[in-house]
PDB file of C-alpha atoms in Angstrom:
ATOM      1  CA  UNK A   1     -27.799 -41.196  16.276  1.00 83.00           C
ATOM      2  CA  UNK A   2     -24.056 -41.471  17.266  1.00 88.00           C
ATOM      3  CA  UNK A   3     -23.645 -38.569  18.989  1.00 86.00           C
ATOM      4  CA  UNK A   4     -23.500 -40.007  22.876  1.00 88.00           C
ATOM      5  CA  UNK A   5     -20.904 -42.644  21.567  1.00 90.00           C
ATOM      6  CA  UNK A   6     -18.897 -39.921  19.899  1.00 90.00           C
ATOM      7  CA  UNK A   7     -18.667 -37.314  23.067  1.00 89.00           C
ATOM      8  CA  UNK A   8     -17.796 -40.678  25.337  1.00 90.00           C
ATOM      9  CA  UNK A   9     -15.607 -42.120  23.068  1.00 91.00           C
ATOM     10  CA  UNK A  10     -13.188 -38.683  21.829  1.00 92.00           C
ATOM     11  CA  UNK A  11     -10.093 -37.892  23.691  1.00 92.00           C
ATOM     12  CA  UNK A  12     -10.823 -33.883  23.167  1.00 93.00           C
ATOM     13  CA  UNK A  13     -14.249 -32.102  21.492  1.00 94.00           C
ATOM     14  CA  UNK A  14     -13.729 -28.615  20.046  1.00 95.00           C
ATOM     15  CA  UNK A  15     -16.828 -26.267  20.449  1.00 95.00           C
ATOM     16  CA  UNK A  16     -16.203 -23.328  17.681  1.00 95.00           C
ATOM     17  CA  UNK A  17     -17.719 -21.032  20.268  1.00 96.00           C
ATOM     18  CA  UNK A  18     -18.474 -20.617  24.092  1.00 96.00           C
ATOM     19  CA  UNK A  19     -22.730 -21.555  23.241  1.00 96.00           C
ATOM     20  CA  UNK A  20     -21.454 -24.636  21.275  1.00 95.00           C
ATOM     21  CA  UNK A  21     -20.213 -25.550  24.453  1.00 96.00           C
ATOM     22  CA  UNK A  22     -22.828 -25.256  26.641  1.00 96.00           C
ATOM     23  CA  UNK A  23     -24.665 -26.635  23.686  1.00 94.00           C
ATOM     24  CA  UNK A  24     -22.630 -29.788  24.100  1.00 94.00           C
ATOM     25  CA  UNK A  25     -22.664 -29.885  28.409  1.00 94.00           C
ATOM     26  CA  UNK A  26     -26.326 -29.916  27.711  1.00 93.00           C
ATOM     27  CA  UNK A  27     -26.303 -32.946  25.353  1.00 90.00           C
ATOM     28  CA  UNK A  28     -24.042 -34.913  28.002  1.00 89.00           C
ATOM     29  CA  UNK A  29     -20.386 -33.902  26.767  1.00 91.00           C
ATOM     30  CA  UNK A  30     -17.854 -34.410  29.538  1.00 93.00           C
ATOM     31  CA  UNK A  31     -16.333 -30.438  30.507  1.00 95.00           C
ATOM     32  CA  UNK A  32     -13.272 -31.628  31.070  1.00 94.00           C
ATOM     33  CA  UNK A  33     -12.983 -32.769  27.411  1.00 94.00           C
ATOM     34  CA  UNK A  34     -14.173 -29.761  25.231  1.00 96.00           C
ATOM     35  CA  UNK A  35     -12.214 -27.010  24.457  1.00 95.00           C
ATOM     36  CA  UNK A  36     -13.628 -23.683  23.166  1.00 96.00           C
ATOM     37  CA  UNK A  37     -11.413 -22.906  19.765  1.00 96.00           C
ATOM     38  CA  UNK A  38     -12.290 -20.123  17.471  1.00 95.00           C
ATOM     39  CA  UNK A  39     -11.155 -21.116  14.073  1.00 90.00           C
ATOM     40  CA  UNK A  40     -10.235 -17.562  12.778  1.00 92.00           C
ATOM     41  CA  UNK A  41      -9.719 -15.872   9.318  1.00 95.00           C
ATOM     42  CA  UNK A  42      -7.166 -14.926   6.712  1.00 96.00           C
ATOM     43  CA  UNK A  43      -7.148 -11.147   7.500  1.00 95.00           C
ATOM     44  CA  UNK A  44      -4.441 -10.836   4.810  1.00 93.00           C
ATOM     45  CA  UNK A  45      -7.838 -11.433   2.437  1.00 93.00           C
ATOM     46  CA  UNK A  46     -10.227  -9.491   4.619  1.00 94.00           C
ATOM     47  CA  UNK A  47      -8.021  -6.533   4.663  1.00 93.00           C
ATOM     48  CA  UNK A  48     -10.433  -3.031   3.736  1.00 91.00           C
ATOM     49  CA  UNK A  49      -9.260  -0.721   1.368  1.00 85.00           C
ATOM     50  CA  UNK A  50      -8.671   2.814   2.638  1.00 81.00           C
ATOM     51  CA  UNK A  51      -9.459   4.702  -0.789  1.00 81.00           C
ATOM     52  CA  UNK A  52     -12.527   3.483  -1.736  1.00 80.00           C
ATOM     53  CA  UNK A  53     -15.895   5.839  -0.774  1.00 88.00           C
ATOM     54  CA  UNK A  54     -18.452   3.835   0.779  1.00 94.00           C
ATOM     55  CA  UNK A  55     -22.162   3.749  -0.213  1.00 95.00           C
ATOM     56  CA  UNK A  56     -25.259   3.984   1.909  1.00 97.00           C
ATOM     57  CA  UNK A  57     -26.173   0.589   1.990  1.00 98.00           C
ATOM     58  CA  UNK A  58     -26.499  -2.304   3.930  1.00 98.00           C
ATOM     59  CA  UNK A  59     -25.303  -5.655   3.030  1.00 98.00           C
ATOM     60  CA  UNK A  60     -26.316  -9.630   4.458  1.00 98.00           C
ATOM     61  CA  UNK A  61     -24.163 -12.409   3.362  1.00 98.00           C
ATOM     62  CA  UNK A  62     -24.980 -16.193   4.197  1.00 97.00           C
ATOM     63  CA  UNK A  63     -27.752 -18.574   3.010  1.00 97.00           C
ATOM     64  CA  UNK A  64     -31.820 -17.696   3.253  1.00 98.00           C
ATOM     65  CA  UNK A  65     -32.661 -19.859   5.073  1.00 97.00           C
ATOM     66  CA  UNK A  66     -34.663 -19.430   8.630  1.00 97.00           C
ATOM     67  CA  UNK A  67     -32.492 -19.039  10.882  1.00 97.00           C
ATOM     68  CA  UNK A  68     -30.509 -16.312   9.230  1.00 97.00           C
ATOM     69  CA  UNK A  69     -33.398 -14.045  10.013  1.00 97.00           C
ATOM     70  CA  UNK A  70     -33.583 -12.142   6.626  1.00 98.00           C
ATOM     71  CA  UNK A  71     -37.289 -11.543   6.470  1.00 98.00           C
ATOM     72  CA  UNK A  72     -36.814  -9.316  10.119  1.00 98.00           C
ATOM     73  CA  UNK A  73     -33.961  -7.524   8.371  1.00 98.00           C
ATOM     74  CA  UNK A  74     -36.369  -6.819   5.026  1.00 98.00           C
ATOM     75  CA  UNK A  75     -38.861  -5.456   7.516  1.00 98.00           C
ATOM     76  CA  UNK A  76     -36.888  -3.390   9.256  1.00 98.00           C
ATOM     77  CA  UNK A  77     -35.440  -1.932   6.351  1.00 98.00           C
ATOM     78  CA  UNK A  78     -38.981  -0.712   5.448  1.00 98.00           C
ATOM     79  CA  UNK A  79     -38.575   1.667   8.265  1.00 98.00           C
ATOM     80  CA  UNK A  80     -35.048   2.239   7.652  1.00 98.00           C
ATOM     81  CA  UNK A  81     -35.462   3.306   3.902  1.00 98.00           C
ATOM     82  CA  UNK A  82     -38.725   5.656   5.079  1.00 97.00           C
ATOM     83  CA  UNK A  83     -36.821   7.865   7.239  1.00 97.00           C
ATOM     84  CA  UNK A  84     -33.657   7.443   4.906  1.00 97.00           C
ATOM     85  CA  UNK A  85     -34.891   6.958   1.269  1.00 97.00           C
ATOM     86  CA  UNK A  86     -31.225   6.657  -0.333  1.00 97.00           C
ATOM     87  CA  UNK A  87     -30.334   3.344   1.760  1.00 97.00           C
ATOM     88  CA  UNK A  88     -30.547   0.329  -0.121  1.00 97.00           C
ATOM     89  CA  UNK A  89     -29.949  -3.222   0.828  1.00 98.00           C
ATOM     90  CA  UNK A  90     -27.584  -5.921  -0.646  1.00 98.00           C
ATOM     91  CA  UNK A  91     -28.504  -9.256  -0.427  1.00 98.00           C
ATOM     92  CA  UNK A  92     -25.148 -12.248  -1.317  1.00 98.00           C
ATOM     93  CA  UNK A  93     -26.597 -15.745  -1.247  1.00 97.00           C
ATOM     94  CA  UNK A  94     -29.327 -18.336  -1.885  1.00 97.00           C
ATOM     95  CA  UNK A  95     -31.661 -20.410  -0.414  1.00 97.00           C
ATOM     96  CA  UNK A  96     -35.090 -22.007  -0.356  1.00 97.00           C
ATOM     97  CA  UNK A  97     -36.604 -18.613   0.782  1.00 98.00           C
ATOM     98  CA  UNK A  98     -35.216 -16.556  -1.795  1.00 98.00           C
ATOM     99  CA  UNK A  99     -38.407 -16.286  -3.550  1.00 97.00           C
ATOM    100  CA  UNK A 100     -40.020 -15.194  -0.052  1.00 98.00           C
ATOM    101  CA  UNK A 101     -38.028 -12.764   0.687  1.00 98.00           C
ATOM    102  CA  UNK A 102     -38.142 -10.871  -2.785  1.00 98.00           C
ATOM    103  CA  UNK A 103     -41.429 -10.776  -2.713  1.00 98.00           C
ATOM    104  CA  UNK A 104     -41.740  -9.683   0.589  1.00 98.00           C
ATOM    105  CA  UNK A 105     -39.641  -6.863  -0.298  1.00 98.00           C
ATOM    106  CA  UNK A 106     -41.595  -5.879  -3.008  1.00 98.00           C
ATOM    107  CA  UNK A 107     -45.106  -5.990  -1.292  1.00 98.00           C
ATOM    108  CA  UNK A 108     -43.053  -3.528   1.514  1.00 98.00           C
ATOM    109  CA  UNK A 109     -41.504  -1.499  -1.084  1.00 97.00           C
ATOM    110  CA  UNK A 110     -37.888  -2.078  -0.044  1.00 98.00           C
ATOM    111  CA  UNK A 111     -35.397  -1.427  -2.569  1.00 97.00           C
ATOM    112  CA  UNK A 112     -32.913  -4.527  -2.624  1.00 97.00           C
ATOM    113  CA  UNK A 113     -30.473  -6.565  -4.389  1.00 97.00           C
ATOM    114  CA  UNK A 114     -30.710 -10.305  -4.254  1.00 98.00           C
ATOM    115  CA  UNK A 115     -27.498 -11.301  -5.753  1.00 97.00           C
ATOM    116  CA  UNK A 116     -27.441 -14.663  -5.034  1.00 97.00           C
ATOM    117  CA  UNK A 117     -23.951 -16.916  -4.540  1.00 96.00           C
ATOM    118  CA  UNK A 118     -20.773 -15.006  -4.995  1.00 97.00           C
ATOM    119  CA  UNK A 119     -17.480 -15.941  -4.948  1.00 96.00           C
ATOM    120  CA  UNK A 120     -15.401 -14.614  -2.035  1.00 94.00           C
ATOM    121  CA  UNK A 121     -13.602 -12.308  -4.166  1.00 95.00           C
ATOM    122  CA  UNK A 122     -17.498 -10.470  -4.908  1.00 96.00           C
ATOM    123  CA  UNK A 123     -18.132 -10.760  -1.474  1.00 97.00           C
ATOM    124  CA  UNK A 124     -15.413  -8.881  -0.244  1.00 96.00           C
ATOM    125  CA  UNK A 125     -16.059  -6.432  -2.784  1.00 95.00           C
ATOM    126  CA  UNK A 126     -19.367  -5.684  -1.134  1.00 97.00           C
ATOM    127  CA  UNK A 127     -17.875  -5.086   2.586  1.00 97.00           C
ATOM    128  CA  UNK A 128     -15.375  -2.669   1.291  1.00 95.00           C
ATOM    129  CA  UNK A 129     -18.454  -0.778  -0.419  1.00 95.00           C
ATOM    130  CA  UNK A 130     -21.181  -0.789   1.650  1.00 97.00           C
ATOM    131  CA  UNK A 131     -21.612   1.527   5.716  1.00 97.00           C
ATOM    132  CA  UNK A 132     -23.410  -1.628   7.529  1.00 98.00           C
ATOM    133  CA  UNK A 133     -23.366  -5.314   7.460  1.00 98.00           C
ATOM    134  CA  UNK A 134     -26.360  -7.022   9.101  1.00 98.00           C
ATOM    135  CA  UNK A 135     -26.926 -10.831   9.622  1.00 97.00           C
ATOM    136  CA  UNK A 136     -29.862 -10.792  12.431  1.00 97.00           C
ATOM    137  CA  UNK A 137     -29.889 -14.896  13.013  1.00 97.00           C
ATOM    138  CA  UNK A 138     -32.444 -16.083  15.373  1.00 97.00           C
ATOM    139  CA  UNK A 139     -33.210 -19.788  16.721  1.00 96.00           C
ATOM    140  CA  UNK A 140     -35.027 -21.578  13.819  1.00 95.00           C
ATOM    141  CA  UNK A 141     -37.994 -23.792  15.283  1.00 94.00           C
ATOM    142  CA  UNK A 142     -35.344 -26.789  14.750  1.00 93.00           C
ATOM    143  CA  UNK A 143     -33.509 -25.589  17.352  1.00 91.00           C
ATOM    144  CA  UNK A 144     -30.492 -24.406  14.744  1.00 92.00           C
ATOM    145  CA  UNK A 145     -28.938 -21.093  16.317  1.00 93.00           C
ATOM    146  CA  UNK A 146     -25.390 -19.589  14.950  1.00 94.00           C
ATOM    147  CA  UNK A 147     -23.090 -21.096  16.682  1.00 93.00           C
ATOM    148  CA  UNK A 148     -20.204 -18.282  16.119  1.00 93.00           C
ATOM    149  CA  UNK A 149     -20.795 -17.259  12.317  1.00 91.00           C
ATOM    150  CA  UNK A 150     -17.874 -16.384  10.517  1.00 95.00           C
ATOM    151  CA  UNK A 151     -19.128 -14.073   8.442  1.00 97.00           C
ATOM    152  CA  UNK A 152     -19.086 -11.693  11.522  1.00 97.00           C
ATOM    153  CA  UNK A 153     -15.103 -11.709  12.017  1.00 97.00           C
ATOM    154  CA  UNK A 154     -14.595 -10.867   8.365  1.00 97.00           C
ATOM    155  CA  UNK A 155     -17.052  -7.938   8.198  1.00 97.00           C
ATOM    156  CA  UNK A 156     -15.332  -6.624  10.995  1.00 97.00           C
ATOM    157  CA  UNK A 157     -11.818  -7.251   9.569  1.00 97.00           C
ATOM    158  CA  UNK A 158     -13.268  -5.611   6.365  1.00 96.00           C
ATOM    159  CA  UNK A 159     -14.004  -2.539   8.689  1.00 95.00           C
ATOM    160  CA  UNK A 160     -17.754  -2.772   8.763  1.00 96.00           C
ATOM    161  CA  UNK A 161     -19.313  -2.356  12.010  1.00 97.00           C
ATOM    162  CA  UNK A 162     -22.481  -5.260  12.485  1.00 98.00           C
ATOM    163  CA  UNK A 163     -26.106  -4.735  13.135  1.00 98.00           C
ATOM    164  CA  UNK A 164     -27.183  -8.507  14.901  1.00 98.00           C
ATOM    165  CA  UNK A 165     -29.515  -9.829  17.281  1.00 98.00           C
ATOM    166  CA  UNK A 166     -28.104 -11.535  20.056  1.00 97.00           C
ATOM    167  CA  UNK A 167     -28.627 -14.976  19.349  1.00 96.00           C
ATOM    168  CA  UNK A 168     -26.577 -18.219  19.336  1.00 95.00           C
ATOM    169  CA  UNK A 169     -22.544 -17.528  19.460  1.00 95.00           C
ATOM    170  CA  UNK A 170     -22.725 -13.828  17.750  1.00 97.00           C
ATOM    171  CA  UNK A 171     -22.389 -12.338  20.999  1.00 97.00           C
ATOM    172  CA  UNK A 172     -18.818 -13.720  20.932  1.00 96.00           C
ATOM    173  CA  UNK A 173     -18.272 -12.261  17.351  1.00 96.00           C
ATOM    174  CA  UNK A 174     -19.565  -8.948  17.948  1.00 97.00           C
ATOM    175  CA  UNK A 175     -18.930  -7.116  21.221  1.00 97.00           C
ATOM    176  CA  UNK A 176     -22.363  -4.722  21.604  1.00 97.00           C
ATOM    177  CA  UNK A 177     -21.660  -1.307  21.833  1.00 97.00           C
ATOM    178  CA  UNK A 178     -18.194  -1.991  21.236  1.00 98.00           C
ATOM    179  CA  UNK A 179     -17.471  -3.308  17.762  1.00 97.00           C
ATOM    180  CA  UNK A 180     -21.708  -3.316  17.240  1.00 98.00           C
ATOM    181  CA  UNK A 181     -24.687  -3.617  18.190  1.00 98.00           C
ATOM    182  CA  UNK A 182     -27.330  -6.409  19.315  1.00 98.00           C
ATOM    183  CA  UNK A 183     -30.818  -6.151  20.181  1.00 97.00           C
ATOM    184  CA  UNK A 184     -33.071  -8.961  21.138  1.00 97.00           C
ATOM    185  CA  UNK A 185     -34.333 -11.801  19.221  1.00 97.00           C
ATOM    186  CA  UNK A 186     -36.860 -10.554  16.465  1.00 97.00           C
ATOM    187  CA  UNK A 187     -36.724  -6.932  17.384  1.00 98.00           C
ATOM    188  CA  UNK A 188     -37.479  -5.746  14.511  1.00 98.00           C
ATOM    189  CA  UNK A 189     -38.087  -2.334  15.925  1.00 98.00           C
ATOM    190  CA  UNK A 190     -35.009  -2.273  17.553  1.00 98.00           C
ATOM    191  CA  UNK A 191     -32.957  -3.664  15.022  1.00 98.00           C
ATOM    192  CA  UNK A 192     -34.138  -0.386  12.761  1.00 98.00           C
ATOM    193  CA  UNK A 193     -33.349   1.916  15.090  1.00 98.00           C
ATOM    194  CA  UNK A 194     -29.995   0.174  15.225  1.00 98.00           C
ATOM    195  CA  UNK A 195     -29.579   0.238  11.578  1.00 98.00           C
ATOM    196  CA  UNK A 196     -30.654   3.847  11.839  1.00 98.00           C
ATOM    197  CA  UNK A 197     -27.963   4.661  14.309  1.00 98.00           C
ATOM    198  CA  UNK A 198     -24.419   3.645  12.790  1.00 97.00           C
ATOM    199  CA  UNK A 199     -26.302   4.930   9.300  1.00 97.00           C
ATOM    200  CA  UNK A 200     -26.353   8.271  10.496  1.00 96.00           C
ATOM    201  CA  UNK A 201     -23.479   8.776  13.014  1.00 97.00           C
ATOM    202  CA  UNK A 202     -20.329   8.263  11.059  1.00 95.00           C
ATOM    203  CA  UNK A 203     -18.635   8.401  14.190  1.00 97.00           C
ATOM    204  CA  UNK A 204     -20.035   6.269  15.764  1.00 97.00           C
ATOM    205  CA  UNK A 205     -19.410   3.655  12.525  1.00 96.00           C
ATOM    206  CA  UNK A 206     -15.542   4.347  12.873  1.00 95.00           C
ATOM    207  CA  UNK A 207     -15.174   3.877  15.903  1.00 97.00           C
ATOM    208  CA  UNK A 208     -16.750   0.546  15.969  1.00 98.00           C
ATOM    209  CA  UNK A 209     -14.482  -0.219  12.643  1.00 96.00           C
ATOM    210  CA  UNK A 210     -11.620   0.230  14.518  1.00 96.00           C
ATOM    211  CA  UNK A 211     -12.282  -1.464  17.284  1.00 97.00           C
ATOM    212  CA  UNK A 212     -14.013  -4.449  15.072  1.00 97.00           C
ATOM    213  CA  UNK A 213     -10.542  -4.584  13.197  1.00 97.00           C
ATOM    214  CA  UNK A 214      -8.704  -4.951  16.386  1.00 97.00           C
ATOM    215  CA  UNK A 215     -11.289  -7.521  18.596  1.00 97.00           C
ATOM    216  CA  UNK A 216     -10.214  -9.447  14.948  1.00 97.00           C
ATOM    217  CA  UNK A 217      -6.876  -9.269  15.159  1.00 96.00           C
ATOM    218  CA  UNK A 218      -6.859 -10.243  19.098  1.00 96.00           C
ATOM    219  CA  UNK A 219      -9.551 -13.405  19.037  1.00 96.00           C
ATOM    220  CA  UNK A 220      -9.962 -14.570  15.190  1.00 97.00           C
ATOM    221  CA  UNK A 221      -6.467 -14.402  13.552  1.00 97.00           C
ATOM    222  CA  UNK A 222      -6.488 -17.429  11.220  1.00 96.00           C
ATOM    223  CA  UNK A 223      -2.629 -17.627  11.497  1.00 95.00           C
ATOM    224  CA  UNK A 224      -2.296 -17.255  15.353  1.00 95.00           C
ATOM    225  CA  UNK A 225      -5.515 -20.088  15.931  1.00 96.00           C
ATOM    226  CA  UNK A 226      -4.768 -22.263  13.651  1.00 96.00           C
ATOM    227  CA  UNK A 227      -1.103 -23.555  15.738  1.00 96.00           C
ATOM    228  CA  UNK A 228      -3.274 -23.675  18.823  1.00 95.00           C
ATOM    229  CA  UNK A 229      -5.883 -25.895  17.027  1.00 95.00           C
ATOM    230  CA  UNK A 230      -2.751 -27.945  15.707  1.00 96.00           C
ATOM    231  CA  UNK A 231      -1.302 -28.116  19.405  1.00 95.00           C
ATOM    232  CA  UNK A 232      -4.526 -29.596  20.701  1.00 93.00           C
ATOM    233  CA  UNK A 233      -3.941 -33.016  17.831  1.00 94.00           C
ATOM    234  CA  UNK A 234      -0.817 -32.871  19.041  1.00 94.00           C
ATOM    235  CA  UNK A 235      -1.835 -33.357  22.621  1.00 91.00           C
ATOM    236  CA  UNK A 236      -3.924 -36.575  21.685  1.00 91.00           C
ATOM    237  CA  UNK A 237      -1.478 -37.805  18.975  1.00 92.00           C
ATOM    238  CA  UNK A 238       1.247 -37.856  22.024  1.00 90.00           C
ATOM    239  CA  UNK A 239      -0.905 -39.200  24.609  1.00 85.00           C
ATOM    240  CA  UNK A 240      -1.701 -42.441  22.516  1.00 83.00           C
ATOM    241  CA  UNK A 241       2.014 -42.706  21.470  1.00 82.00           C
ATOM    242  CA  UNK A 242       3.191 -42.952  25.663  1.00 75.00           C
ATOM    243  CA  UNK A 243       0.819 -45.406  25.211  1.00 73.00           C
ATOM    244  CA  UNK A 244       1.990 -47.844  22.220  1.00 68.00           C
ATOM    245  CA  UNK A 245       3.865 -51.099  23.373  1.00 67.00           C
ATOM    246  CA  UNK A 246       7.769 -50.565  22.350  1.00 61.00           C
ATOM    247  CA  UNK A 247       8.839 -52.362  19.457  1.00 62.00           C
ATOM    248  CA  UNK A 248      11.237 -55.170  20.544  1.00 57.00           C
TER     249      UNK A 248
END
């Protein structure tokens, strides 16, 4: 209900993402006032350990809930795990359609592991073991898309390369063809044959790793963002203080 007051009234708006942005020109935001900022992660925490043997799996992290698109990732692991029997799926999180999904994997036979919540520590446990991480969002019928998703940056800091659809802000996390791969909303075809793909061409999976690892190191670096995010308070906090009466 205060939304039009706040994007008159602020002195700078930060979008976490090119499509916030546009979101925002949309709802009336002034351009001259938003600045795209990425927020970045710790990669000294999402740092992949070179020893460890990875399993055939895929893994989703974030909360099941529509617009994180699990039920088109159960379905296409049915046709994933038909052609390749030995590749299971992870699920880390919860939600009000956990109960949904697990028992729309087990009316399509699609061996899985809801795990619910973990702490970070767990999570990152799962990206170092796992070939695939896959988090095909779509556009709920609110209207919610992703508007960068975070959990992108640190599977590819953790090495794994990302199976998406190209929805919201993830094409700005995940370069297709480059770092991953994104098909179209609620291909559920495609995004098995993606899945498919990096499961089979090893490759094909390390050289998206490495370049996942560096598009990381270049855009979502939590300690080179975070000064620039700091410099942009700093802009307002001077402008208002040129502006403050002297004291006499």
């Amino acid at each position: 209900r205060k939304r039009d007051r706040a994007l008159a009234a602020s002195d700078r708006i930060v979008a976490v993402s090119r499509f916030i942005r546009h979101q925002l020109l949309l709802r009336g935001g002034e351009a001259s006032k938003i600045v795209v900022h990425y927020v970045g992660i710790d990669r000294h925490c999402f740092t992949p350990r070179t020893d460890q043997e990875r399993a055939p799996a895929v893994l989703f992290v974030g909360r099941l809930v529509e617009k994180k698109g699990v039920e088109y990732l159960v379905r296409a692991m049915a046709t994933v795990q038909r052609q390749r029997p030995e590749v299971s799926l992870v699920v880390i999180g919860n939600g009000p359609l956990r109960s949904h999904l697990q028992s729309l994997a087990d009316q399509l036979a699609v061996r899985t592991q809801f795990l619910g919540q973990q702490p970070p520590e767990q999570v990152r446990r799962w990206m170092n073991q796992v070939l695939v991480f896959c988090g095909p969002s779509i556009v709920a019928r609110s209207g919610d898309a992703e508007g960068f998703g975070m959990v992108f940056a640190e599977a590819q800091a953790m090495g794994l390369p990302v199976v998406s659809f190209a929805t919201g802000g993830i094409p700005e996390a995940v370069i297709h063809g480059v770092t991953g791969l994104l098909s179209p909303e609620k291909d559920t075809a495609q995004l098995s044959r993606d899945l498919l793909r990096l499961l089979q061409d090893s490759d094909l999976r390390q050289r998206f790793a490495r370049a996942g690892q560096a598009h990381v190191a270049q855009n979502f670096d939590l300690q080179k963002n975070t000064p620039l995010l700091e410099a942009l308070y700093d802009d307002v906090v001077a402008k208002y203080r040129e502006q403050r009466p002297a004291r006499k």
